[in-house]
Amino acid sequence: MSTTPPDSYREADVTIRRAPKFGVFIVGGAIAGFVVSFIVVALTQNLGQGANVVDTTGTSASAVGFWGQVGYFSLWGITAGLIIGAVVAVLLDAVLRRRSARLVAQRRVVEPEPETVEGELDADADADRS
């Protein structure tokens, strides 16, 4: 004596679109900023040594090593990369939002049958036995 419950449907408006992962763009921008900083420091580290530059302050530019310069300039490069990556992600999200599609989705709701146990005892009969 099994009866199937009647199916019912609920409708809802949904929006389907692609969305960029902001974290990937931000981290990618930070890595690109570090790489650009490294390349710029590597290409410009020895520019002042070929010229006849007189240092009147008594300090030398060579007192700071290559990795010290990379570390300093990468602070600026990573920050700029973070900002550029976030801006690119926001612009890409705006472009993809315009290409989104609005659809009507149907969700099928099925109510399960109440569980019955064959030979179920009365609650009063259980109380009398104890």
mmCIF file of C-alpha atoms in Angstrom:
data_model
loop_
_atom_site.group_PDB
_atom_site.id
_atom_site.type_symbol
_atom_site.label_atom_id
_atom_site.label_comp_id
_atom_site.label_asym_id
_atom_site.label_seq_id
_atom_site.Cartn_x
_atom_site.Cartn_y
_atom_site.Cartn_z
ATOM 1 C CA MET A 1 0.000 0.000 0.000
ATOM 2 C CA SER A 2 2.581 2.490 -1.066
ATOM 3 C CA THR A 3 1.378 5.709 -2.540
ATOM 4 C CA THR A 4 3.711 8.122 -4.170
ATOM 5 C CA PRO A 5 3.464 11.644 -2.848
ATOM 6 C CA PRO A 6 2.415 14.290 -5.338
ATOM 7 C CA ASP A 7 5.286 16.306 -6.746
ATOM 8 C CA SER A 8 5.205 20.042 -6.413
ATOM 9 C CA TYR A 9 7.451 22.624 -8.008
ATOM 10 C CA ARG A 10 8.711 25.935 -6.726
ATOM 11 C CA GLU A 11 9.974 28.508 -9.168
ATOM 12 C CA ALA A 12 12.695 31.045 -8.511
ATOM 13 C CA ASP A 13 14.447 33.648 -10.640
ATOM 14 C CA VAL A 14 18.179 32.953 -10.878
ATOM 15 C CA THR A 15 21.083 34.757 -12.502
ATOM 16 C CA ILE A 16 23.753 32.736 -14.234
ATOM 17 C CA ARG A 17 27.086 34.425 -14.882
ATOM 18 C CA ARG A 18 30.799 33.914 -14.674
ATOM 19 C CA ALA A 19 32.630 35.714 -11.903
ATOM 20 C CA PRO A 20 36.379 36.207 -11.467
ATOM 21 C CA LYS A 21 38.097 34.964 -8.333
ATOM 22 C CA PHE A 22 39.330 38.169 -6.747
ATOM 23 C CA GLY A 23 41.997 36.456 -4.649
ATOM 24 C CA VAL A 24 43.667 34.984 -7.720
ATOM 25 C CA PHE A 25 43.864 38.387 -9.403
ATOM 26 C CA ILE A 26 45.181 40.112 -6.280
ATOM 27 C CA VAL A 27 47.841 37.478 -5.545
ATOM 28 C CA GLY A 28 48.785 37.361 -9.238
ATOM 29 C CA GLY A 29 49.183 41.129 -9.246
ATOM 30 C CA ALA A 30 51.395 40.971 -6.149
ATOM 31 C CA ILE A 31 53.632 38.322 -7.740
ATOM 32 C CA ALA A 32 53.847 40.316 -10.973
ATOM 33 C CA GLY A 33 54.736 43.436 -8.951
ATOM 34 C CA PHE A 34 57.575 41.601 -7.222
ATOM 35 C CA VAL A 35 58.910 40.242 -10.516
ATOM 36 C CA VAL A 36 58.820 43.693 -12.122
ATOM 37 C CA SER A 37 60.599 45.195 -9.084
ATOM 38 C CA PHE A 38 63.277 42.497 -9.249
ATOM 39 C CA ILE A 39 63.873 43.108 -12.961
ATOM 40 C CA VAL A 40 64.007 46.894 -12.564
ATOM 41 C CA VAL A 41 66.526 46.671 -9.710
ATOM 42 C CA ALA A 42 68.623 44.135 -11.618
ATOM 43 C CA LEU A 43 68.739 46.344 -14.717
ATOM 44 C CA THR A 44 69.374 49.644 -12.915
ATOM 45 C CA GLN A 45 71.668 48.626 -10.043
ATOM 46 C CA ASN A 46 74.955 49.600 -11.673
ATOM 47 C CA LEU A 47 73.812 52.683 -13.628
ATOM 48 C CA GLY A 48 75.618 55.238 -11.418
ATOM 49 C CA GLN A 49 78.992 53.484 -11.423
ATOM 50 C CA GLY A 50 79.894 54.441 -14.998
ATOM 51 C CA ALA A 51 79.428 58.176 -14.428
ATOM 52 C CA ASN A 52 81.804 60.458 -12.564
ATOM 53 C CA VAL A 53 79.564 61.120 -9.584
ATOM 54 C CA VAL A 54 81.045 62.848 -6.539
ATOM 55 C CA ASP A 55 79.346 61.863 -3.281
ATOM 56 C CA THR A 56 79.535 64.823 -0.894
ATOM 57 C CA THR A 57 77.462 63.271 1.893
ATOM 58 C CA GLY A 58 79.984 60.581 2.706
ATOM 59 C CA THR A 59 77.527 57.760 2.178
ATOM 60 C CA SER A 60 77.848 55.280 -0.593
ATOM 61 C CA ALA A 61 75.048 53.830 -2.660
ATOM 62 C CA SER A 62 76.864 50.523 -2.682
ATOM 63 C CA ALA A 63 76.367 50.229 1.105
ATOM 64 C CA VAL A 64 72.970 48.734 0.343
ATOM 65 C CA GLY A 65 73.261 45.406 -1.429
ATOM 66 C CA PHE A 66 71.228 43.996 -4.261
ATOM 67 C CA TRP A 67 68.731 42.140 -2.056
ATOM 68 C CA GLY A 68 68.258 45.194 0.152
ATOM 69 C CA GLN A 69 67.272 47.221 -2.884
ATOM 70 C CA VAL A 70 65.028 44.436 -4.148
ATOM 71 C CA GLY A 71 63.348 44.282 -0.729
ATOM 72 C CA TYR A 72 62.773 48.024 -0.585
ATOM 73 C CA PHE A 73 61.486 48.428 -4.115
ATOM 74 C CA SER A 74 59.390 45.272 -3.937
ATOM 75 C CA LEU A 75 57.342 46.954 -1.186
ATOM 76 C CA TRP A 76 56.254 49.480 -3.800
ATOM 77 C CA GLY A 77 55.972 46.910 -6.583
ATOM 78 C CA ILE A 78 53.885 44.461 -4.574
ATOM 79 C CA THR A 79 51.571 47.247 -3.403
ATOM 80 C CA ALA A 80 51.091 48.511 -6.953
ATOM 81 C CA GLY A 81 50.512 44.936 -8.166
ATOM 82 C CA LEU A 82 47.868 44.338 -5.499
ATOM 83 C CA ILE A 83 46.004 47.473 -6.514
ATOM 84 C CA ILE A 84 46.265 46.775 -10.249
ATOM 85 C CA GLY A 85 45.129 43.165 -9.770
ATOM 86 C CA ALA A 86 42.104 44.261 -7.733
ATOM 87 C CA VAL A 87 41.145 46.904 -10.305
ATOM 88 C CA VAL A 88 41.417 44.368 -13.144
ATOM 89 C CA ALA A 89 39.205 41.926 -11.207
ATOM 90 C CA VAL A 90 36.568 44.601 -10.546
ATOM 91 C CA LEU A 91 36.541 45.675 -14.212
ATOM 92 C CA LEU A 92 36.306 42.062 -15.397
ATOM 93 C CA ASP A 93 33.453 41.443 -12.941
ATOM 94 C CA ALA A 94 31.582 44.469 -14.317
ATOM 95 C CA VAL A 95 32.011 43.237 -17.906
ATOM 96 C CA LEU A 96 30.879 39.709 -17.040
ATOM 97 C CA ARG A 97 27.902 41.022 -15.042
ATOM 98 C CA ARG A 98 26.531 42.619 -18.219
ATOM 99 C CA ARG A 99 26.716 39.251 -19.971
ATOM 100 C CA SER A 100 24.709 37.469 -17.287
ATOM 101 C CA ALA A 101 21.519 35.579 -18.085
ATOM 102 C CA ARG A 102 18.330 35.587 -16.005
ATOM 103 C CA LEU A 103 16.418 32.322 -15.954
ATOM 104 C CA VAL A 104 13.545 30.738 -14.094
ATOM 105 C CA ALA A 105 14.559 27.627 -12.184
ATOM 106 C CA GLN A 106 12.195 24.966 -10.947
ATOM 107 C CA ARG A 107 12.874 23.062 -7.762
ATOM 108 C CA ARG A 108 10.990 19.847 -7.239
ATOM 109 C CA VAL A 109 9.780 19.448 -3.679
ATOM 110 C CA VAL A 110 8.953 15.927 -2.554
ATOM 111 C CA GLU A 111 7.357 15.358 0.812
ATOM 112 C CA PRO A 112 8.460 12.019 2.276
ATOM 113 C CA GLU A 113 5.889 9.602 3.615
ATOM 114 C CA PRO A 114 5.587 9.433 7.378
ATOM 115 C CA GLU A 115 7.397 6.397 8.693
ATOM 116 C CA THR A 116 5.178 3.718 10.191
ATOM 117 C CA VAL A 117 6.294 0.630 12.020
ATOM 118 C CA GLU A 118 4.293 -2.581 11.756
ATOM 119 C CA GLY A 119 2.985 -3.740 15.133
ATOM 120 C CA GLU A 120 3.439 -0.408 16.875
ATOM 121 C CA LEU A 121 2.515 -0.462 20.578
ATOM 122 C CA ASP A 122 0.352 2.007 22.359
ATOM 123 C CA ALA A 123 2.085 4.447 24.662
ATOM 124 C CA ASP A 124 -0.513 3.674 27.384
ATOM 125 C CA ALA A 125 0.108 -0.051 27.125
ATOM 126 C CA ASP A 126 3.841 0.548 27.652
ATOM 127 C CA ALA A 127 3.137 2.650 30.748
ATOM 128 C CA ASP A 128 0.909 -0.097 32.247
ATOM 129 C CA ARG A 129 3.607 -2.733 31.880
ATOM 130 C CA SER A 130 6.221 -0.858 33.889
#
